[in-house]
Short mmCIF file of C-alpha atoms and ligand atoms in Angstrom, two decimals:
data_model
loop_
_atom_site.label_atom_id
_atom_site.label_comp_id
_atom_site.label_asym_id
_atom_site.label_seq_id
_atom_site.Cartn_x
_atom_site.Cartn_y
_atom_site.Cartn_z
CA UNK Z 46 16.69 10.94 -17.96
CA UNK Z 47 13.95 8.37 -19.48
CA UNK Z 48 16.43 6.00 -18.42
CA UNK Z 49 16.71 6.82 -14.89
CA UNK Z 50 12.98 6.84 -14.88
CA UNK Z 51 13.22 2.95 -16.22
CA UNK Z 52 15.64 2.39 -14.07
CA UNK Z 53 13.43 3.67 -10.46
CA UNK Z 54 10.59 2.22 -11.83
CA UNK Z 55 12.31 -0.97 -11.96
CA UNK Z 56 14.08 -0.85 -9.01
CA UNK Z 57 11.88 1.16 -6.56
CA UNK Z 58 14.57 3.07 -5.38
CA UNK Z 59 15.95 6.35 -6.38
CA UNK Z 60 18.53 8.45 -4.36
CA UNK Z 61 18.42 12.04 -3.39
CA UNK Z 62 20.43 13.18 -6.57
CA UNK Z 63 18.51 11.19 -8.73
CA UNK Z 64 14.97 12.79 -7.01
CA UNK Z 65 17.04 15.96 -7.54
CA UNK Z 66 17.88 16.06 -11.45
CA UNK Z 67 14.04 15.05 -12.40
CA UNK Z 68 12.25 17.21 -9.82
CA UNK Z 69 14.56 20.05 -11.86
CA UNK Z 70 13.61 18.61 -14.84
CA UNK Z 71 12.28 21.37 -17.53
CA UNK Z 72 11.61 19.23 -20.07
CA UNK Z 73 7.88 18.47 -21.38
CA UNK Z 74 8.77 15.06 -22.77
CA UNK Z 75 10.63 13.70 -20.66
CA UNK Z 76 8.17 14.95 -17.52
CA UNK Z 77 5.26 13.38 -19.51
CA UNK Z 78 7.01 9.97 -20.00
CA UNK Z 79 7.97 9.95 -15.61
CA UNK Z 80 3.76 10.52 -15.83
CA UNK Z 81 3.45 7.51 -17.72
CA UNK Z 82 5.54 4.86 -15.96
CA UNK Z 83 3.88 6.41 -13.02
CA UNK Z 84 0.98 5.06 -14.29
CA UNK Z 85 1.79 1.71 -15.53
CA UNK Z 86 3.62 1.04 -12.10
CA UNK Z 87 -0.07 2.09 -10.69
CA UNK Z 88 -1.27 -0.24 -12.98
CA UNK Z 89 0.57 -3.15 -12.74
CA UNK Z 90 0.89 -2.98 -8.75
CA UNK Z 91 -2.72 -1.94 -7.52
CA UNK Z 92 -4.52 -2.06 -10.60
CA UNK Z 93 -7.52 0.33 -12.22
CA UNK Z 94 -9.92 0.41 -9.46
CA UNK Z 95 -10.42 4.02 -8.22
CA UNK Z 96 -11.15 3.66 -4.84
CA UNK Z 97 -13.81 6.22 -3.46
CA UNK Z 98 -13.46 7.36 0.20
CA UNK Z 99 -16.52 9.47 1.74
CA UNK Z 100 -14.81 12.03 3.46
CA UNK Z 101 -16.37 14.24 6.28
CA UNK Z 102 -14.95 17.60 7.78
CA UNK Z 103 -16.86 17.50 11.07
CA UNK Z 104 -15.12 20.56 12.40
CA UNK Z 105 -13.08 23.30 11.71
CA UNK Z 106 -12.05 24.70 15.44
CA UNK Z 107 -8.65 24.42 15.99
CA UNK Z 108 -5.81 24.78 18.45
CA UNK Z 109 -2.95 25.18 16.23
CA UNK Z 110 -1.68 27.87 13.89
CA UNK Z 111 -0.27 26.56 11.26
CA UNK Z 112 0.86 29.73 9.20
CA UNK Z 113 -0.55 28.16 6.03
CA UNK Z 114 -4.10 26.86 7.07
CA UNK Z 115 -7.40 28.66 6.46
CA UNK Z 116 -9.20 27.26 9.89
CA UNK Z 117 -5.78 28.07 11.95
CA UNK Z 118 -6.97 29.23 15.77
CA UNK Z 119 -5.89 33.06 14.54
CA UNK Z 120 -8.29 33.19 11.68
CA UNK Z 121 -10.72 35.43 13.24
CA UNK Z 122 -12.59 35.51 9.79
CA UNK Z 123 -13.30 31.77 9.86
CA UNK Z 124 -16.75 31.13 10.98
CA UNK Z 125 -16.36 27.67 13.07
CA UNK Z 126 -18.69 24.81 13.13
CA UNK Z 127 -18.80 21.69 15.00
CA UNK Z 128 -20.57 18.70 14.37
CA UNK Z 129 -22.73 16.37 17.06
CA UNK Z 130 -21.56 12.84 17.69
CA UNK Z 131 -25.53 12.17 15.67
CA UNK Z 132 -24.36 14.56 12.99
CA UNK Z 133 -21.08 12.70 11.93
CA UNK Z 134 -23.12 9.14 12.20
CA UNK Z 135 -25.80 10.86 9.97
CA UNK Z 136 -23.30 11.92 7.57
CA UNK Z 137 -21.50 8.47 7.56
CA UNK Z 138 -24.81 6.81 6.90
CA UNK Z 139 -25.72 8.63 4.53
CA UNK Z 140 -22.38 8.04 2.43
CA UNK Z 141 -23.19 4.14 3.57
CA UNK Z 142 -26.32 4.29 1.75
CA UNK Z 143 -24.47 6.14 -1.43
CA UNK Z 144 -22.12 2.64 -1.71
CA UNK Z 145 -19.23 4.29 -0.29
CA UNK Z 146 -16.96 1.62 1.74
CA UNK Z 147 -14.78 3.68 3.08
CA UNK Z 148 -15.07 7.19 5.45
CA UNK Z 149 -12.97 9.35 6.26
CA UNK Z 150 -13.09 11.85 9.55
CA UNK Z 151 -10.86 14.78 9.34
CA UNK Z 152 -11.23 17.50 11.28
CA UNK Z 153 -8.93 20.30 13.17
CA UNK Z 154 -7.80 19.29 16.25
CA UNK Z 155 -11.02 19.94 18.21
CA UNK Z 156 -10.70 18.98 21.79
CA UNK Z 157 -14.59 18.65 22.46
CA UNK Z 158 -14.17 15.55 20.65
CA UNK Z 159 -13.23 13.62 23.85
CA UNK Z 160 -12.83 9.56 24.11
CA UNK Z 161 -15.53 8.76 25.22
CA UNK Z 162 -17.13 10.42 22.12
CA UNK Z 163 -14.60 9.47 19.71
CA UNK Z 164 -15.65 5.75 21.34
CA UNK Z 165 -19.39 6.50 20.06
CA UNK Z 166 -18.26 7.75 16.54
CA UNK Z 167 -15.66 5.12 15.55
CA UNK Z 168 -18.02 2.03 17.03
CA UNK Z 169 -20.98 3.86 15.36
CA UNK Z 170 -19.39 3.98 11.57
CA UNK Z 171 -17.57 0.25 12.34
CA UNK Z 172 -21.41 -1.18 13.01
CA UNK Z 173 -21.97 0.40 9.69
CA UNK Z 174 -19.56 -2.27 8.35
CA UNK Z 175 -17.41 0.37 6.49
CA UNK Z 176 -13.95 0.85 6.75
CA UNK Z 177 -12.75 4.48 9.04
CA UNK Z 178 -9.99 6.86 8.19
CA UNK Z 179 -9.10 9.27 10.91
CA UNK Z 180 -7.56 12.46 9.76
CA UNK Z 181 -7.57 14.42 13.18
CA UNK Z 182 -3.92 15.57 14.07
CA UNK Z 183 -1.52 14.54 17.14
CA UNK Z 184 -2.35 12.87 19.86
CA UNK Z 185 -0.81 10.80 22.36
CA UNK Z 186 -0.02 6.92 22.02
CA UNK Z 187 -2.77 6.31 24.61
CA UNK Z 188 -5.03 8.43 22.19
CA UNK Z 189 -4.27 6.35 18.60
CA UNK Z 190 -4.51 3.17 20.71
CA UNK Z 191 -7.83 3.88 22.14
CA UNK Z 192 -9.05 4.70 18.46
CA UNK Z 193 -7.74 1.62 17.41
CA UNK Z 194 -8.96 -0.37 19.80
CA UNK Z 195 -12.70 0.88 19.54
CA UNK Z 196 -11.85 0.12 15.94
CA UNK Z 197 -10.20 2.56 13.59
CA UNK Z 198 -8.43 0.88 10.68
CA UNK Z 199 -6.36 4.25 9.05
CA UNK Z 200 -5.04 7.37 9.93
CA UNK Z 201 -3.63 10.26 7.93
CA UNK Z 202 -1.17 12.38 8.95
CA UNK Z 203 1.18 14.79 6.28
CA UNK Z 204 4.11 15.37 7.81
CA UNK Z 205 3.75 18.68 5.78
CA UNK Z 206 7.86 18.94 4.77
CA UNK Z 207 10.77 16.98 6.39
CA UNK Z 208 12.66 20.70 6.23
CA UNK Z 209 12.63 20.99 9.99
CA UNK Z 210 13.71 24.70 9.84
CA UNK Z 211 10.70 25.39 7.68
CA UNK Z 212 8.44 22.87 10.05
CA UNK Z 213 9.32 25.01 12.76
CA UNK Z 214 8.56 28.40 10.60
CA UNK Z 215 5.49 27.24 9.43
CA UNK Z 216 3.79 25.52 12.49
CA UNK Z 217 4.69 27.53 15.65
CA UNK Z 218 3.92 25.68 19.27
CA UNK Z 219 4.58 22.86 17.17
CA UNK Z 220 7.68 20.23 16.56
CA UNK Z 221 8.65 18.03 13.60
CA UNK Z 222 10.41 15.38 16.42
CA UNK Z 223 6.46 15.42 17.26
CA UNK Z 224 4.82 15.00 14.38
CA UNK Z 225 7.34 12.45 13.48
CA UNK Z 226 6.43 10.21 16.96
CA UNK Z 227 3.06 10.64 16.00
CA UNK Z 228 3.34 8.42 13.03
CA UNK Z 229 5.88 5.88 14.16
CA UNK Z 230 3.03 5.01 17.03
CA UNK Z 231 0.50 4.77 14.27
CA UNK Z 232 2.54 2.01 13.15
CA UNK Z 233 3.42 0.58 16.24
CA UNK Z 234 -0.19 0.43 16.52
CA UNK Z 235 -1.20 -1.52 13.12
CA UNK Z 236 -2.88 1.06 11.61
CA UNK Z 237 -2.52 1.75 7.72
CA UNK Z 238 -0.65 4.59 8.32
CA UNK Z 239 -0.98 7.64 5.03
CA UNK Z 240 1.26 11.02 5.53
CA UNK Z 241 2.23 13.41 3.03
CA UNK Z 242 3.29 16.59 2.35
CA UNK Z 243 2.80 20.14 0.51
CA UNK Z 244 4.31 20.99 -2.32
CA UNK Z 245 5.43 24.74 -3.15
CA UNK Z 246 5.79 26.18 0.70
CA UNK Z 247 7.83 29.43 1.10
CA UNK Z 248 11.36 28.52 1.23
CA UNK Z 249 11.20 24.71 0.32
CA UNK Z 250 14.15 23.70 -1.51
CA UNK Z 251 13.91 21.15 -4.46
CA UNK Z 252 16.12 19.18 -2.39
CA UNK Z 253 14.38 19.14 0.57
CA UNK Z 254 10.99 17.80 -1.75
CA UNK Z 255 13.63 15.36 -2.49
CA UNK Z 256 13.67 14.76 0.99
CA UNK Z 257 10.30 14.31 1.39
CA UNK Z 258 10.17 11.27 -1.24
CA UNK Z 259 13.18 9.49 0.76
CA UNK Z 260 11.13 10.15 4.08
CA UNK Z 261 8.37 8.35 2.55
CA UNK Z 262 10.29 5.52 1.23
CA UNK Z 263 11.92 5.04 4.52
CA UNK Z 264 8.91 5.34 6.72
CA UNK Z 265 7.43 2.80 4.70
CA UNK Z 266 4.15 4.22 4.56
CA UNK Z 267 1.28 2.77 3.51
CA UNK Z 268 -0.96 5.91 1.64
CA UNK Z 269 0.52 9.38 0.77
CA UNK Z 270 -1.37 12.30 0.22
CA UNK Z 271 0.36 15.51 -2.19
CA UNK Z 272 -1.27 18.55 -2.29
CA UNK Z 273 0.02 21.81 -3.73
CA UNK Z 274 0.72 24.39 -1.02
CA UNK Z 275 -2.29 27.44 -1.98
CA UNK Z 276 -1.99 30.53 0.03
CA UNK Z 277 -5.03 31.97 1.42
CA UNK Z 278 -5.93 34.88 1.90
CA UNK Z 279 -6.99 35.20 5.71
CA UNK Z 280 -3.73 33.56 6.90
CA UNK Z 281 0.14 34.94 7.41
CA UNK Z 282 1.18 33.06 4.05
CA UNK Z 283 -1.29 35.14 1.80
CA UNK Z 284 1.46 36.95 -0.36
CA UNK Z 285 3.20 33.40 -0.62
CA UNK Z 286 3.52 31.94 -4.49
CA UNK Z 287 2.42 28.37 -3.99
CA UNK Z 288 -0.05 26.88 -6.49
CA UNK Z 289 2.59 24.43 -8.08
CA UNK Z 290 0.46 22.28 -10.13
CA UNK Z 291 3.21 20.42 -12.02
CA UNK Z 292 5.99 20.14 -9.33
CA UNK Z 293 2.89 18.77 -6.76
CA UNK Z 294 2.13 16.27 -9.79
CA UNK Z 295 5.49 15.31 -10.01
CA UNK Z 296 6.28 14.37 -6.76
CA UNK Z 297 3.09 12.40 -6.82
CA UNK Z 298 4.36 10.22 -9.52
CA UNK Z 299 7.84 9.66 -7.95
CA UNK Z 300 6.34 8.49 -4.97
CA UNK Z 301 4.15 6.40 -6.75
CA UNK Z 302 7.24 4.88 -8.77
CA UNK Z 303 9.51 4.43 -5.29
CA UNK Z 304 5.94 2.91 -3.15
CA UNK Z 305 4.73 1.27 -6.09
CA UNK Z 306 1.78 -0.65 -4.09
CA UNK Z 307 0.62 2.35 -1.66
CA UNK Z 308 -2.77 3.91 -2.31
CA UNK Z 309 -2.14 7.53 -3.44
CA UNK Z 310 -5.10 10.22 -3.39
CA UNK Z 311 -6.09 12.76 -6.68
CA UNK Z 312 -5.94 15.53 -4.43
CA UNK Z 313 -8.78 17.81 -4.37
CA UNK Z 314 -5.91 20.66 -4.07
CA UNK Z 315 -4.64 19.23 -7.44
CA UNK Z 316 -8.57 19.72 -8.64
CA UNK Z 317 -8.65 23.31 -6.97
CA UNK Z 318 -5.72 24.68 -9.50
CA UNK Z 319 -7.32 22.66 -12.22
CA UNK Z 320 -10.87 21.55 -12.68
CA UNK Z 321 -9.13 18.49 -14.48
CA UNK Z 322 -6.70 17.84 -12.02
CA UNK Z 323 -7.85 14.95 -10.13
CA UNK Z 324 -8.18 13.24 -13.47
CA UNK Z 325 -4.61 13.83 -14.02
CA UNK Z 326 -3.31 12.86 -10.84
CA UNK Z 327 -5.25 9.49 -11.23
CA UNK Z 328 -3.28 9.01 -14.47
CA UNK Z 329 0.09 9.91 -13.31
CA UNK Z 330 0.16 7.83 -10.29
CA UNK Z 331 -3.06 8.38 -8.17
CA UNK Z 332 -5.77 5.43 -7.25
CA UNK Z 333 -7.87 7.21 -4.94
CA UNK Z 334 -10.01 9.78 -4.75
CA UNK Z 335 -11.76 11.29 -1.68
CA UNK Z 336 -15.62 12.58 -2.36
CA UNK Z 337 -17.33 15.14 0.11
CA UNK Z 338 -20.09 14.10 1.71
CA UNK Z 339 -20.07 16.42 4.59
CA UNK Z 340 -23.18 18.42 5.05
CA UNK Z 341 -23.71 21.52 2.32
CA UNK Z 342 -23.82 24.06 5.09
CA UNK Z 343 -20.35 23.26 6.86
CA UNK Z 344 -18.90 22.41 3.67
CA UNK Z 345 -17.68 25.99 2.54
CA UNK Z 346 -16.62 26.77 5.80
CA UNK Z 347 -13.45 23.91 5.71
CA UNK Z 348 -11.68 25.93 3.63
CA UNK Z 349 -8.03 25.14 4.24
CA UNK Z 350 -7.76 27.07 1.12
CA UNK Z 351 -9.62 29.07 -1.48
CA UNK Z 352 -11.07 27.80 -4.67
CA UNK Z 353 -11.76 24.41 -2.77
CA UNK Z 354 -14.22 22.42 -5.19
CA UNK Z 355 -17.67 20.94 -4.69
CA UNK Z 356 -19.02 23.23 -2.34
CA UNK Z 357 -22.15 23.48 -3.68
CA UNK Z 358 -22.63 20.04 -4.84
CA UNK Z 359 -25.18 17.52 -2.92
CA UNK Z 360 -23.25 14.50 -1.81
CA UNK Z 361 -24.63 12.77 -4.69
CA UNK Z 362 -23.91 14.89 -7.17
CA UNK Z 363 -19.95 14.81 -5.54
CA UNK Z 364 -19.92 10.97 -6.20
CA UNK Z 365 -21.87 11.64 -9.76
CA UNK Z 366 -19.10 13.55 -11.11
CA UNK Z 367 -16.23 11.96 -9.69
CA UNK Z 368 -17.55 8.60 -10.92
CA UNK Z 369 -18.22 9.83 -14.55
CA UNK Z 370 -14.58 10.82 -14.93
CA UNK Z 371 -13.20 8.20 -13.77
CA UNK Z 372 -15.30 5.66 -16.25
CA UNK Z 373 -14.40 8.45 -19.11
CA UNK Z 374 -10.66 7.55 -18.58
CA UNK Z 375 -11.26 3.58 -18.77
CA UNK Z 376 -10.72 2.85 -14.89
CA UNK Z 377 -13.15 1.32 -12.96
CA UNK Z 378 -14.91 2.10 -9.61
CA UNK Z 379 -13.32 -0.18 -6.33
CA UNK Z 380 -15.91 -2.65 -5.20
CA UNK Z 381 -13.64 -3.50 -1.69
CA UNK Z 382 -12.60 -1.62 1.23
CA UNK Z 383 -9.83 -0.45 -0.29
CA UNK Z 384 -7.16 -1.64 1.99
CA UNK Z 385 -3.66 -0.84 1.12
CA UNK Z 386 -1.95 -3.47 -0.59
CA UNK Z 387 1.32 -2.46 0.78
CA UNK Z 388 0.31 -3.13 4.44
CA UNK Z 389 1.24 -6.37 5.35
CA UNK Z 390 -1.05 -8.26 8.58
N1 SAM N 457 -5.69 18.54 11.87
C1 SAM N 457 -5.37 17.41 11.05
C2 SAM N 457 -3.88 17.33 10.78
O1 SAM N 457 -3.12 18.17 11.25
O2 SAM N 457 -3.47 16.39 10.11
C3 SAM N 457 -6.17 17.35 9.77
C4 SAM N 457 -6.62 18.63 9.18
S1 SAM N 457 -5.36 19.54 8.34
C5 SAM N 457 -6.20 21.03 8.01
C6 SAM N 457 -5.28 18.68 6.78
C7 SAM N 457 -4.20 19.08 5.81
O3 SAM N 457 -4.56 20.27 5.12
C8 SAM N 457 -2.85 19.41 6.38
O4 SAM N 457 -2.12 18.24 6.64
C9 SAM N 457 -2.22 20.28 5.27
O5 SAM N 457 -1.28 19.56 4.50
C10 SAM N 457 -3.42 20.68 4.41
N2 SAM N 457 -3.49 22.15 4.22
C11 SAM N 457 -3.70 23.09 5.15
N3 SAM N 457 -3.63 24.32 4.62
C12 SAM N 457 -3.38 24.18 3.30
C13 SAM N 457 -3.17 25.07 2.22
N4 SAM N 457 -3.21 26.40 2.39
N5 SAM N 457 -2.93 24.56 0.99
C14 SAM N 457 -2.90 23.21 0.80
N6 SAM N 457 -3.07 22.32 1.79
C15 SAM N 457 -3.30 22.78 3.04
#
């Protein structure tokens, strides 16, 4: 097993049966050694700056109903919140002025938030000479080319699982063939283009998380966000088991050994399971790590799921904390934008 792990590391490529045999892979030792060369690919392909991204949840209404998500249209409970065009540029200035270089906008998919708005939001945080990550669902190719042309520079979008049965169970009104199109215009379009997927869904084989690394690979992306799957408890999935804290770590670090340049995110899932977690993502793969600096009163009502951290931290504090950690474990603080390494102009 070690072996194979040399032997992906090396290579960068792994196939489905090798995924397979390490993703089933009981063993403490050997798991902790694929954690290790996770990190000294990390290290020897993007180095030990932590990049910080300032991200903002400007709204939590929704037209979709994904089966899994706490601010899903059916969630009665959820109180919703919106913010103003003036809001988000506050916010984004405000994470200027704490030396972040980076923001990130993620939201539901809100439709208030029209072009011409979008227009005023993306030219607003650009003139703020920071780099903009849009995390704000599907649109149309007319829709990511727009962004991009009023200058967006990233976009996230998880695939959530390349199981298109369980896509289709898990995201009604919604297809995978869609969600797919969605990212290969992202590319078309020059974006740096992150996706991603849960980890511990109802139903999702070990070989379709397999799956999911080879979909990766193949798409070539340039960031990938892993989460663990948590159930919540306002939403169809509430009984589900989720909460896989090792497996979501896992399949962090194989990504991170098949992508080896890509700029991988600590989850704050990862940190929701374990208030140590995003320390331990950053040193079994990770490089990134994404602060909140939305405002304190909207922040406990993005809850995609429960036991979400830093709710009731100031911005400040967010970036205090993070930052300490990451100097405890010897790795410094980036100083750039950030940009993914693997993207090539
Ligand atoms: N609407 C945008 C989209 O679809 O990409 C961005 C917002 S969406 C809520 C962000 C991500 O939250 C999803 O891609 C999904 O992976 C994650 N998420 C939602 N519910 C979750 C849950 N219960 N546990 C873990 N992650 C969850």
């Amino acid at each position: 097993m070690k072996q194979l792990i040399d032997r992906i590391a090396i290579k960068h490529e792994a196939n489905k049966e090798d995924l397979v045999s390490l993703l089933n892979c009981k063993d403490k030792d050997i798991n902790d050694y694929l954690y290790k060369v996770a990190d000294k690919v990390r290290h020897d392909f993007v180095g030990d700056e932590v990049h910080l991204r300032g991200l903002i949840e400007f709204s939590n209404i929704c037209k979709n109903n994904c089966l899994y998500c706490g601010i899903r249209l059916d969630n009665k409970k959820a109180e919703r919140y919106r913010y103003s065009v003036e809001d988000i540029l506050r916010a984004a200035k405000q994470a200027k002025d704490l030396e972040y270089k980076t923001i990130v906008l993620q939201s539901g998919e809100d439709a208030w938030f029209t072009l011409d708005k979008m227009k005023e939001i993306i030219r607003g945080i650009k003139d703020m000479d920071m780099a903009l990550t849009l995390s704000i669902g599907e649109k149309s190719y007319d829709e990511y080319k727009a962004y991009r042309d009023f200058g967006a520079d990233r976009y996230l979008l998880r695939i959530e699982t390349t199981d298109k049965d369980l896509y289709h169970r898990l995201d009604p009104n919604m297809t995978w063939d869609n969600r797919k199109r969605c990212l290969d215009d992202l590319k078309l379009l020059g974006y740096e283009v992150g996706s991603g997927t849960m980890v511990g869904l109802p139903d999702q084989s070990i070989e379709s998380i397999a799956d999911d690394i080879l979909f990766f690979k193949n798409m070539d992306i340039d960031m990938c966000g892993i989460g663990p799957f948590i159930p919540h408890p306002d939403t169809p999935l509430r009984d589900a088991i989720g909460k896989q804290f090792d497996l979501s770590l896992k399949v962090m670090a194989l990504t991170r050994l098949v992508l080896s340049d890509i700029n991988i995110p600590a989850t704050t899932a990862m940190e929701a399971l374990n208030p140590n977690g995003r320390i331990i993502a950053l040193q079994a793969g990770a490089n990134v790590v994404m602060p909140n600096v939305s405002d304190m009163n909207t922040r406990k009502l993005y809850q995609l799921y429960p036991g979400k951290v830093g709710i009731n931290e100031q911005a400040e504090n967010s970036r205090k904390i993070v930052v300490e950690k990451i100097l405890s474990i010897g790795r410094s603080i980036g100083t750039t934008k950030g940009k993914s390494l693997h993207k090539k102009d």
